[in-house]
């Protein structure tokens, strides 16, 4: 007996780590209590998505077989019991699955927790909206929730042209901070277009750029998006009583440079609400506030112009892993 097409959907299934996606028909999910059913228009591809697929993200385990895809934008088609903030026809975006056993966005539909969603910024396309959730929440949690960025502060973003970095630059500026950003020589112009003062980290030592830009005082707030030696450099770049934030604070690091400045440190682990169920409403609230910045023209995503339909998601993942992406890669599901 054939399946009822009204109860099924196309989806990409990953059967084994580092394997190709398998395009198949699966049962369409139903919105449960506190959930909405979203018809997915676009799925953002993050470096984390490719690591999960490769089995190289122990902190973001996803049992197989699985439908991956962390970010989505789409339209609400049904709401479950207890949902009051959304109705059918609403256009939404969010970081909603692809980890911890939650169905991801490489499918035509997903039943997702309403707390993780916000209404899509009115001035963005579905593709643009799908590019924002993970990187925006990561940048916001560091700058706003952890470091309480304030007008007039000096902020250094390590890796200002990257996914999280280019959003962090814009958020810091929207909150009234003066922003510097490190990058390699080929990306300095992009950093400046975003409104940050560009620093070629390969051409200057930490001590040199701290002396040149802050008179040796250091930056009020440093956001590290790279980890490793860059986090160590961040401890040297922050001022006395300043704050360092990192979304890649792994490895072993000497804390003495931070301690000698009486500075503080915060880690950001954006996946925690999806993995634990705790704090999901904060993600929806961040995306609501970010949407206001987008609609005010203060926050815009940078997209790679290439188009990848669902059946070519393997190529989209390759475009992330081979370093050829000129902005965020997005898979078109049902535009």
mmCIF file of C-alpha atoms in Angstrom:
data_model
loop_
_atom_site.group_PDB
_atom_site.id
_atom_site.type_symbol
_atom_site.label_atom_id
_atom_site.label_comp_id
_atom_site.label_asym_id
_atom_site.label_seq_id
_atom_site.Cartn_x
_atom_site.Cartn_y
_atom_site.Cartn_z
ATOM 1 C CA UNK A 1 0.000 0.000 0.000
ATOM 2 C CA UNK A 2 1.397 3.390 -0.970
ATOM 3 C CA UNK A 3 1.727 6.165 1.594
ATOM 4 C CA UNK A 4 -0.750 9.032 1.675
ATOM 5 C CA UNK A 5 1.158 12.004 0.160
ATOM 6 C CA UNK A 6 -0.644 14.320 2.592
ATOM 7 C CA UNK A 7 0.998 12.504 5.512
ATOM 8 C CA UNK A 8 4.530 12.242 4.147
ATOM 9 C CA UNK A 9 7.352 14.595 3.243
ATOM 10 C CA UNK A 10 10.683 14.570 1.449
ATOM 11 C CA UNK A 11 13.681 14.577 3.749
ATOM 12 C CA UNK A 12 17.401 13.920 3.708
ATOM 13 C CA UNK A 13 18.415 11.109 6.054
ATOM 14 C CA UNK A 14 21.958 10.490 7.275
ATOM 15 C CA UNK A 15 22.395 6.754 7.865
ATOM 16 C CA UNK A 16 26.066 6.755 8.885
ATOM 17 C CA UNK A 17 28.606 9.398 9.820
ATOM 18 C CA UNK A 18 30.487 10.897 6.881
ATOM 19 C CA UNK A 19 28.075 9.235 4.447
ATOM 20 C CA UNK A 20 26.068 10.888 1.663
ATOM 21 C CA UNK A 21 22.571 12.061 2.499
ATOM 22 C CA UNK A 22 19.730 9.807 1.354
ATOM 23 C CA UNK A 23 16.696 11.582 -0.127
ATOM 24 C CA UNK A 24 13.558 9.713 0.866
ATOM 25 C CA UNK A 25 9.900 9.990 1.865
ATOM 26 C CA UNK A 26 9.219 9.891 5.604
ATOM 27 C CA UNK A 27 6.178 10.452 7.779
ATOM 28 C CA UNK A 28 5.254 14.095 8.181
ATOM 29 C CA UNK A 29 5.479 15.114 11.847
ATOM 30 C CA UNK A 30 2.545 16.413 13.863
ATOM 31 C CA UNK A 31 2.718 19.399 16.213
ATOM 32 C CA UNK A 32 2.541 18.211 19.814
ATOM 33 C CA UNK A 33 1.965 20.260 22.968
ATOM 34 C CA UNK A 34 3.992 23.472 22.856
ATOM 35 C CA UNK A 35 5.017 22.836 19.252
ATOM 36 C CA UNK A 36 4.272 24.292 15.826
ATOM 37 C CA UNK A 37 4.436 22.506 12.485
ATOM 38 C CA UNK A 38 6.588 24.519 10.067
ATOM 39 C CA UNK A 39 6.681 24.138 6.298
ATOM 40 C CA UNK A 40 10.402 24.720 5.793
ATOM 41 C CA UNK A 41 11.458 27.134 3.068
ATOM 42 C CA UNK A 42 15.200 27.236 3.689
ATOM 43 C CA UNK A 43 17.838 25.552 5.862
ATOM 44 C CA UNK A 44 21.024 27.342 6.899
ATOM 45 C CA UNK A 45 24.261 25.339 6.822
ATOM 46 C CA UNK A 46 26.732 25.953 9.647
ATOM 47 C CA UNK A 47 30.215 24.503 10.100
ATOM 48 C CA UNK A 48 28.679 22.696 13.086
ATOM 49 C CA UNK A 49 26.239 20.908 10.752
ATOM 50 C CA UNK A 50 29.166 19.494 8.782
ATOM 51 C CA UNK A 51 30.934 18.396 11.970
ATOM 52 C CA UNK A 52 27.814 16.630 13.223
ATOM 53 C CA UNK A 53 27.515 14.861 9.876
ATOM 54 C CA UNK A 54 31.166 13.768 10.077
ATOM 55 C CA UNK A 55 30.714 12.433 13.617
ATOM 56 C CA UNK A 56 33.258 14.986 14.811
ATOM 57 C CA UNK A 57 31.059 16.916 17.268
ATOM 58 C CA UNK A 58 31.002 15.032 20.558
ATOM 59 C CA UNK A 59 29.300 18.022 22.200
ATOM 60 C CA UNK A 60 26.454 17.892 19.655
ATOM 61 C CA UNK A 61 25.590 14.229 19.393
ATOM 62 C CA UNK A 62 22.677 13.248 17.187
ATOM 63 C CA UNK A 63 21.560 9.591 17.066
ATOM 64 C CA UNK A 64 21.474 8.018 13.601
ATOM 65 C CA UNK A 65 19.659 7.658 11.310
ATOM 66 C CA UNK A 66 18.954 11.368 11.486
ATOM 67 C CA UNK A 67 17.641 14.404 9.654
ATOM 68 C CA UNK A 68 20.243 17.142 10.135
ATOM 69 C CA UNK A 69 19.959 20.927 9.811
ATOM 70 C CA UNK A 70 20.102 23.296 12.777
ATOM 71 C CA UNK A 71 18.632 26.513 11.313
ATOM 72 C CA UNK A 72 15.370 27.065 9.437
ATOM 73 C CA UNK A 73 12.994 29.635 8.060
ATOM 74 C CA UNK A 74 9.491 28.794 6.952
ATOM 75 C CA UNK A 75 5.756 29.116 7.453
ATOM 76 C CA UNK A 76 3.612 27.836 10.314
ATOM 77 C CA UNK A 77 0.958 25.420 9.025
ATOM 78 C CA UNK A 78 -0.402 24.110 12.341
ATOM 79 C CA UNK A 79 -0.028 24.778 16.072
ATOM 80 C CA UNK A 80 -0.135 22.272 18.900
ATOM 81 C CA UNK A 81 -1.961 22.523 22.215
ATOM 82 C CA UNK A 82 -0.845 25.409 24.425
ATOM 83 C CA UNK A 83 0.731 27.518 21.679
ATOM 84 C CA UNK A 84 -0.528 31.108 21.659
ATOM 85 C CA UNK A 85 2.281 33.109 20.062
ATOM 86 C CA UNK A 86 1.951 31.736 16.531
ATOM 87 C CA UNK A 87 -0.818 30.906 14.092
ATOM 88 C CA UNK A 88 -0.981 29.231 10.677
ATOM 89 C CA UNK A 89 0.428 31.520 8.007
ATOM 90 C CA UNK A 90 3.048 33.137 10.250
ATOM 91 C CA UNK A 91 6.531 33.319 8.761
ATOM 92 C CA UNK A 92 9.123 32.232 11.320
ATOM 93 C CA UNK A 93 12.803 31.500 11.809
ATOM 94 C CA UNK A 94 14.799 29.695 14.447
ATOM 95 C CA UNK A 95 17.491 27.278 15.551
ATOM 96 C CA UNK A 96 15.285 24.270 16.103
ATOM 97 C CA UNK A 97 16.878 20.847 15.600
ATOM 98 C CA UNK A 98 19.592 18.738 14.047
ATOM 99 C CA UNK A 99 21.096 17.843 17.453
ATOM 100 C CA UNK A 100 20.096 15.848 20.512
ATOM 101 C CA UNK A 101 17.580 13.724 18.640
ATOM 102 C CA UNK A 102 15.506 16.703 17.469
ATOM 103 C CA UNK A 103 14.579 16.523 13.782
ATOM 104 C CA UNK A 104 16.532 18.997 11.699
ATOM 105 C CA UNK A 105 15.618 21.292 8.832
ATOM 106 C CA UNK A 106 16.766 19.260 5.799
ATOM 107 C CA UNK A 107 13.155 18.244 5.262
ATOM 108 C CA UNK A 108 9.936 19.776 4.004
ATOM 109 C CA UNK A 109 8.337 20.015 7.465
ATOM 110 C CA UNK A 110 9.393 20.008 11.116
ATOM 111 C CA UNK A 111 7.451 20.021 14.372
ATOM 112 C CA UNK A 112 9.468 22.341 16.590
ATOM 113 C CA UNK A 113 9.208 23.873 20.042
ATOM 114 C CA UNK A 114 7.451 27.212 19.722
ATOM 115 C CA UNK A 115 9.805 28.739 22.311
ATOM 116 C CA UNK A 116 12.701 28.365 19.861
ATOM 117 C CA UNK A 117 11.008 30.414 17.134
ATOM 118 C CA UNK A 118 10.417 34.067 16.352
ATOM 119 C CA UNK A 119 8.595 35.839 13.574
ATOM 120 C CA UNK A 120 10.845 36.279 10.560
ATOM 121 C CA UNK A 121 12.153 39.813 9.997
ATOM 122 C CA UNK A 122 9.789 41.368 7.466
ATOM 123 C CA UNK A 123 12.570 42.756 5.292
ATOM 124 C CA UNK A 124 14.434 39.457 4.826
ATOM 125 C CA UNK A 125 13.863 36.649 2.379
ATOM 126 C CA UNK A 126 13.430 33.131 3.714
ATOM 127 C CA UNK A 127 16.984 32.353 2.617
ATOM 128 C CA UNK A 128 18.388 35.342 4.491
ATOM 129 C CA UNK A 129 16.385 34.523 7.604
ATOM 130 C CA UNK A 130 17.558 30.896 7.574
ATOM 131 C CA UNK A 131 21.162 32.127 7.645
ATOM 132 C CA UNK A 132 20.796 33.930 10.961
ATOM 133 C CA UNK A 133 19.622 31.852 13.961
ATOM 134 C CA UNK A 134 22.701 29.951 15.210
ATOM 135 C CA UNK A 135 25.228 32.684 14.525
ATOM 136 C CA UNK A 136 22.959 35.415 15.866
ATOM 137 C CA UNK A 137 22.091 33.599 19.090
ATOM 138 C CA UNK A 138 25.776 32.747 19.614
ATOM 139 C CA UNK A 139 26.867 36.352 19.132
ATOM 140 C CA UNK A 140 23.998 37.736 21.232
ATOM 141 C CA UNK A 141 24.484 35.387 24.165
ATOM 142 C CA UNK A 142 28.120 36.432 24.372
ATOM 143 C CA UNK A 143 27.817 40.163 23.856
ATOM 144 C CA UNK A 144 24.470 40.907 25.495
ATOM 145 C CA UNK A 145 23.589 38.092 27.906
ATOM 146 C CA UNK A 146 27.088 37.413 29.248
ATOM 147 C CA UNK A 147 29.044 40.646 28.772
ATOM 148 C CA UNK A 148 26.217 43.221 28.906
ATOM 149 C CA UNK A 149 27.738 45.321 26.108
ATOM 150 C CA UNK A 150 27.150 49.033 26.652
ATOM 151 C CA UNK A 151 27.244 52.233 24.565
ATOM 152 C CA UNK A 152 30.702 53.735 24.382
ATOM 153 C CA UNK A 153 32.573 50.510 25.157
ATOM 154 C CA UNK A 154 35.486 49.317 23.049
ATOM 155 C CA UNK A 155 34.853 45.849 21.637
ATOM 156 C CA UNK A 156 37.299 43.567 19.818
ATOM 157 C CA UNK A 157 35.816 40.744 17.732
ATOM 158 C CA UNK A 158 38.325 38.039 16.884
ATOM 159 C CA UNK A 159 37.453 36.828 13.386
ATOM 160 C CA UNK A 160 35.124 39.621 12.341
ATOM 161 C CA UNK A 161 34.331 38.335 8.842
ATOM 162 C CA UNK A 162 33.237 34.865 9.934
ATOM 163 C CA UNK A 163 29.717 33.629 10.577
ATOM 164 C CA UNK A 164 29.463 34.541 14.254
ATOM 165 C CA UNK A 165 32.010 37.330 13.869
ATOM 166 C CA UNK A 166 30.222 39.391 11.228
ATOM 167 C CA UNK A 167 27.025 39.261 13.285
ATOM 168 C CA UNK A 168 28.885 40.106 16.506
ATOM 169 C CA UNK A 169 30.365 43.209 14.878
ATOM 170 C CA UNK A 170 26.909 44.416 13.852
ATOM 171 C CA UNK A 171 25.271 43.673 17.209
ATOM 172 C CA UNK A 172 28.030 45.440 19.144
ATOM 173 C CA UNK A 173 27.684 48.485 16.914
ATOM 174 C CA UNK A 174 23.888 48.421 17.244
ATOM 175 C CA UNK A 175 24.330 48.595 21.020
ATOM 176 C CA UNK A 176 26.509 51.685 20.683
ATOM 177 C CA UNK A 177 29.976 50.173 21.085
ATOM 178 C CA UNK A 178 33.039 51.114 19.043
ATOM 179 C CA UNK A 179 34.231 47.933 17.347
ATOM 180 C CA UNK A 180 37.547 46.569 16.128
ATOM 181 C CA UNK A 181 37.867 43.191 14.427
ATOM 182 C CA UNK A 182 40.791 40.966 13.563
ATOM 183 C CA UNK A 183 41.014 39.191 10.212
ATOM 184 C CA UNK A 184 43.450 38.064 7.560
ATOM 185 C CA UNK A 185 44.512 40.625 4.946
ATOM 186 C CA UNK A 186 42.037 39.465 2.298
ATOM 187 C CA UNK A 187 39.042 40.029 4.563
ATOM 188 C CA UNK A 188 39.909 43.388 6.083
ATOM 189 C CA UNK A 189 37.763 45.306 3.591
ATOM 190 C CA UNK A 190 34.701 43.259 4.571
ATOM 191 C CA UNK A 191 35.295 44.027 8.243
ATOM 192 C CA UNK A 192 35.472 47.721 7.448
ATOM 193 C CA UNK A 193 32.257 47.521 5.393
ATOM 194 C CA UNK A 194 30.556 46.183 8.510
ATOM 195 C CA UNK A 195 31.651 49.314 10.362
ATOM 196 C CA UNK A 196 34.540 47.892 12.386
ATOM 197 C CA UNK A 197 38.125 49.056 12.568
ATOM 198 C CA UNK A 198 40.124 46.295 10.874
ATOM 199 C CA UNK A 199 43.211 44.657 12.371
ATOM 200 C CA UNK A 200 45.442 42.302 10.352
ATOM 201 C CA UNK A 201 46.282 39.793 13.064
ATOM 202 C CA UNK A 202 49.100 38.308 10.978
ATOM 203 C CA UNK A 203 50.832 41.647 10.507
ATOM 204 C CA UNK A 204 50.760 42.815 14.144
ATOM 205 C CA UNK A 205 51.327 41.251 17.533
ATOM 206 C CA UNK A 206 48.646 41.535 20.196
ATOM 207 C CA UNK A 207 50.817 43.965 22.106
ATOM 208 C CA UNK A 208 51.274 46.111 19.000
ATOM 209 C CA UNK A 209 47.602 46.447 18.093
ATOM 210 C CA UNK A 210 46.560 46.963 21.703
ATOM 211 C CA UNK A 211 49.122 49.768 21.954
ATOM 212 C CA UNK A 212 48.105 51.309 18.625
ATOM 213 C CA UNK A 213 44.338 51.219 19.112
ATOM 214 C CA UNK A 214 43.897 51.584 22.865
ATOM 215 C CA UNK A 215 47.083 53.267 24.033
ATOM 216 C CA UNK A 216 48.059 50.005 25.749
ATOM 217 C CA UNK A 217 44.940 50.001 27.930
ATOM 218 C CA UNK A 218 43.216 47.070 26.249
ATOM 219 C CA UNK A 219 39.639 46.575 25.025
ATOM 220 C CA UNK A 220 36.637 46.646 27.339
ATOM 221 C CA UNK A 221 35.215 43.476 25.798
ATOM 222 C CA UNK A 222 36.799 40.818 23.579
ATOM 223 C CA UNK A 223 34.695 38.225 21.718
ATOM 224 C CA UNK A 224 36.730 35.223 20.557
ATOM 225 C CA UNK A 225 35.167 33.169 17.748
ATOM 226 C CA UNK A 226 38.206 31.016 16.944
ATOM 227 C CA UNK A 227 39.467 29.429 20.162
ATOM 228 C CA UNK A 228 42.956 28.036 20.691
ATOM 229 C CA UNK A 229 45.750 30.575 20.416
ATOM 230 C CA UNK A 230 43.203 33.291 19.577
ATOM 231 C CA UNK A 231 41.570 32.866 22.983
ATOM 232 C CA UNK A 232 44.992 33.172 24.591
ATOM 233 C CA UNK A 233 45.530 36.376 22.608
ATOM 234 C CA UNK A 234 42.149 37.632 23.813
ATOM 235 C CA UNK A 235 43.286 37.306 27.431
ATOM 236 C CA UNK A 236 46.170 39.616 26.535
ATOM 237 C CA UNK A 237 44.005 42.095 24.613
ATOM 238 C CA UNK A 238 41.404 42.787 27.308
ATOM 239 C CA UNK A 239 41.743 45.738 29.679
ATOM 240 C CA UNK A 240 41.838 45.617 33.462
ATOM 241 C CA UNK A 241 38.411 44.625 34.813
ATOM 242 C CA UNK A 242 37.308 43.861 31.254
ATOM 243 C CA UNK A 243 35.523 40.782 29.937
ATOM 244 C CA UNK A 244 36.420 38.034 27.460
ATOM 245 C CA UNK A 245 33.761 35.867 25.811
ATOM 246 C CA UNK A 246 34.391 32.778 23.680
ATOM 247 C CA UNK A 247 32.152 30.402 21.765
ATOM 248 C CA UNK A 248 35.106 28.009 21.261
ATOM 249 C CA UNK A 249 36.711 27.924 24.688
ATOM 250 C CA UNK A 250 38.109 24.405 24.437
ATOM 251 C CA UNK A 251 41.594 23.149 25.132
ATOM 252 C CA UNK A 252 44.054 24.177 27.835
ATOM 253 C CA UNK A 253 44.642 27.844 28.477
ATOM 254 C CA UNK A 254 46.797 29.833 30.881
ATOM 255 C CA UNK A 255 44.512 32.088 32.918
ATOM 256 C CA UNK A 256 47.292 34.196 34.416
ATOM 257 C CA UNK A 257 47.062 36.988 31.791
ATOM 258 C CA UNK A 258 43.340 37.273 32.550
ATOM 259 C CA UNK A 259 43.828 37.110 36.316
ATOM 260 C CA UNK A 260 46.565 39.747 36.320
ATOM 261 C CA UNK A 261 44.065 42.113 34.708
ATOM 262 C CA UNK A 262 41.313 41.185 37.184
ATOM 263 C CA UNK A 263 39.265 40.482 34.064
ATOM 264 C CA UNK A 264 36.464 37.947 33.716
ATOM 265 C CA UNK A 265 35.607 35.213 31.213
ATOM 266 C CA UNK A 266 32.362 33.701 29.940
ATOM 267 C CA UNK A 267 31.793 30.708 27.707
ATOM 268 C CA UNK A 268 28.904 30.440 25.246
ATOM 269 C CA UNK A 269 27.339 27.046 24.454
ATOM 270 C CA UNK A 270 24.475 27.860 22.133
ATOM 271 C CA UNK A 271 23.176 24.287 21.831
ATOM 272 C CA UNK A 272 22.462 23.870 25.538
ATOM 273 C CA UNK A 273 18.696 24.593 25.413
ATOM 274 C CA UNK A 274 18.160 22.088 22.585
ATOM 275 C CA UNK A 275 20.247 19.434 24.314
ATOM 276 C CA UNK A 276 18.746 19.912 27.782
ATOM 277 C CA UNK A 277 15.357 21.549 27.223
ATOM 278 C CA UNK A 278 16.406 24.332 29.595
ATOM 279 C CA UNK A 279 16.370 27.972 28.478
ATOM 280 C CA UNK A 280 14.621 27.565 25.121
ATOM 281 C CA UNK A 281 12.431 30.635 25.600
ATOM 282 C CA UNK A 282 15.556 32.813 25.747
ATOM 283 C CA UNK A 283 16.449 31.747 22.213
ATOM 284 C CA UNK A 284 13.075 32.853 20.906
ATOM 285 C CA UNK A 285 13.427 36.147 22.755
ATOM 286 C CA UNK A 286 16.904 36.751 21.295
ATOM 287 C CA UNK A 287 15.572 36.171 17.788
ATOM 288 C CA UNK A 288 12.669 38.539 18.421
ATOM 289 C CA UNK A 289 15.048 41.272 19.535
ATOM 290 C CA UNK A 290 17.427 40.526 16.671
ATOM 291 C CA UNK A 291 14.542 40.793 14.205
ATOM 292 C CA UNK A 292 13.983 44.358 15.414
ATOM 293 C CA UNK A 293 17.631 45.164 14.633
ATOM 294 C CA UNK A 294 17.282 43.589 11.198
ATOM 295 C CA UNK A 295 14.152 45.605 10.434
ATOM 296 C CA UNK A 296 15.955 48.764 11.578
ATOM 297 C CA UNK A 297 18.752 48.053 9.084
ATOM 298 C CA UNK A 298 21.344 47.382 11.797
ATOM 299 C CA UNK A 299 21.841 43.646 11.226
ATOM 300 C CA UNK A 300 22.033 41.815 7.916
ATOM 301 C CA UNK A 301 23.384 38.362 7.065
ATOM 302 C CA UNK A 302 26.053 37.814 4.439
ATOM 303 C CA UNK A 303 25.007 35.030 2.052
ATOM 304 C CA UNK A 304 26.924 32.992 -0.490
ATOM 305 C CA UNK A 305 25.068 33.528 -3.797
ATOM 306 C CA UNK A 306 25.085 29.864 -4.823
ATOM 307 C CA UNK A 307 21.772 27.997 -4.733
ATOM 308 C CA UNK A 308 21.460 24.413 -3.482
ATOM 309 C CA UNK A 309 18.118 22.567 -3.617
ATOM 310 C CA UNK A 310 17.422 19.791 -1.114
ATOM 311 C CA UNK A 311 18.774 17.064 -3.381
ATOM 312 C CA UNK A 312 22.132 18.888 -3.594
ATOM 313 C CA UNK A 313 22.670 19.399 0.128
ATOM 314 C CA UNK A 314 25.839 17.280 -0.088
ATOM 315 C CA UNK A 315 27.316 19.989 -2.308
ATOM 316 C CA UNK A 316 26.202 22.657 0.137
ATOM 317 C CA UNK A 317 28.078 20.886 2.937
ATOM 318 C CA UNK A 318 31.168 20.621 0.718
ATOM 319 C CA UNK A 319 30.985 24.361 0.044
ATOM 320 C CA UNK A 320 31.313 24.894 3.811
ATOM 321 C CA UNK A 321 34.089 22.382 4.435
ATOM 322 C CA UNK A 322 36.277 23.321 1.440
ATOM 323 C CA UNK A 323 36.466 26.968 2.482
ATOM 324 C CA UNK A 324 34.953 28.283 -0.746
ATOM 325 C CA UNK A 325 31.904 29.884 0.879
ATOM 326 C CA UNK A 326 31.680 33.630 0.394
ATOM 327 C CA UNK A 327 29.102 33.997 3.157
ATOM 328 C CA UNK A 328 26.498 31.730 4.696
ATOM 329 C CA UNK A 329 25.441 28.680 2.667
ATOM 330 C CA UNK A 330 21.707 28.026 2.538
ATOM 331 C CA UNK A 331 19.786 25.015 1.191
ATOM 332 C CA UNK A 332 16.528 25.811 -0.591
ATOM 333 C CA UNK A 333 13.720 23.546 0.565
ATOM 334 C CA UNK A 334 10.462 25.091 -0.681
ATOM 335 C CA UNK A 335 10.881 28.724 -1.688
#
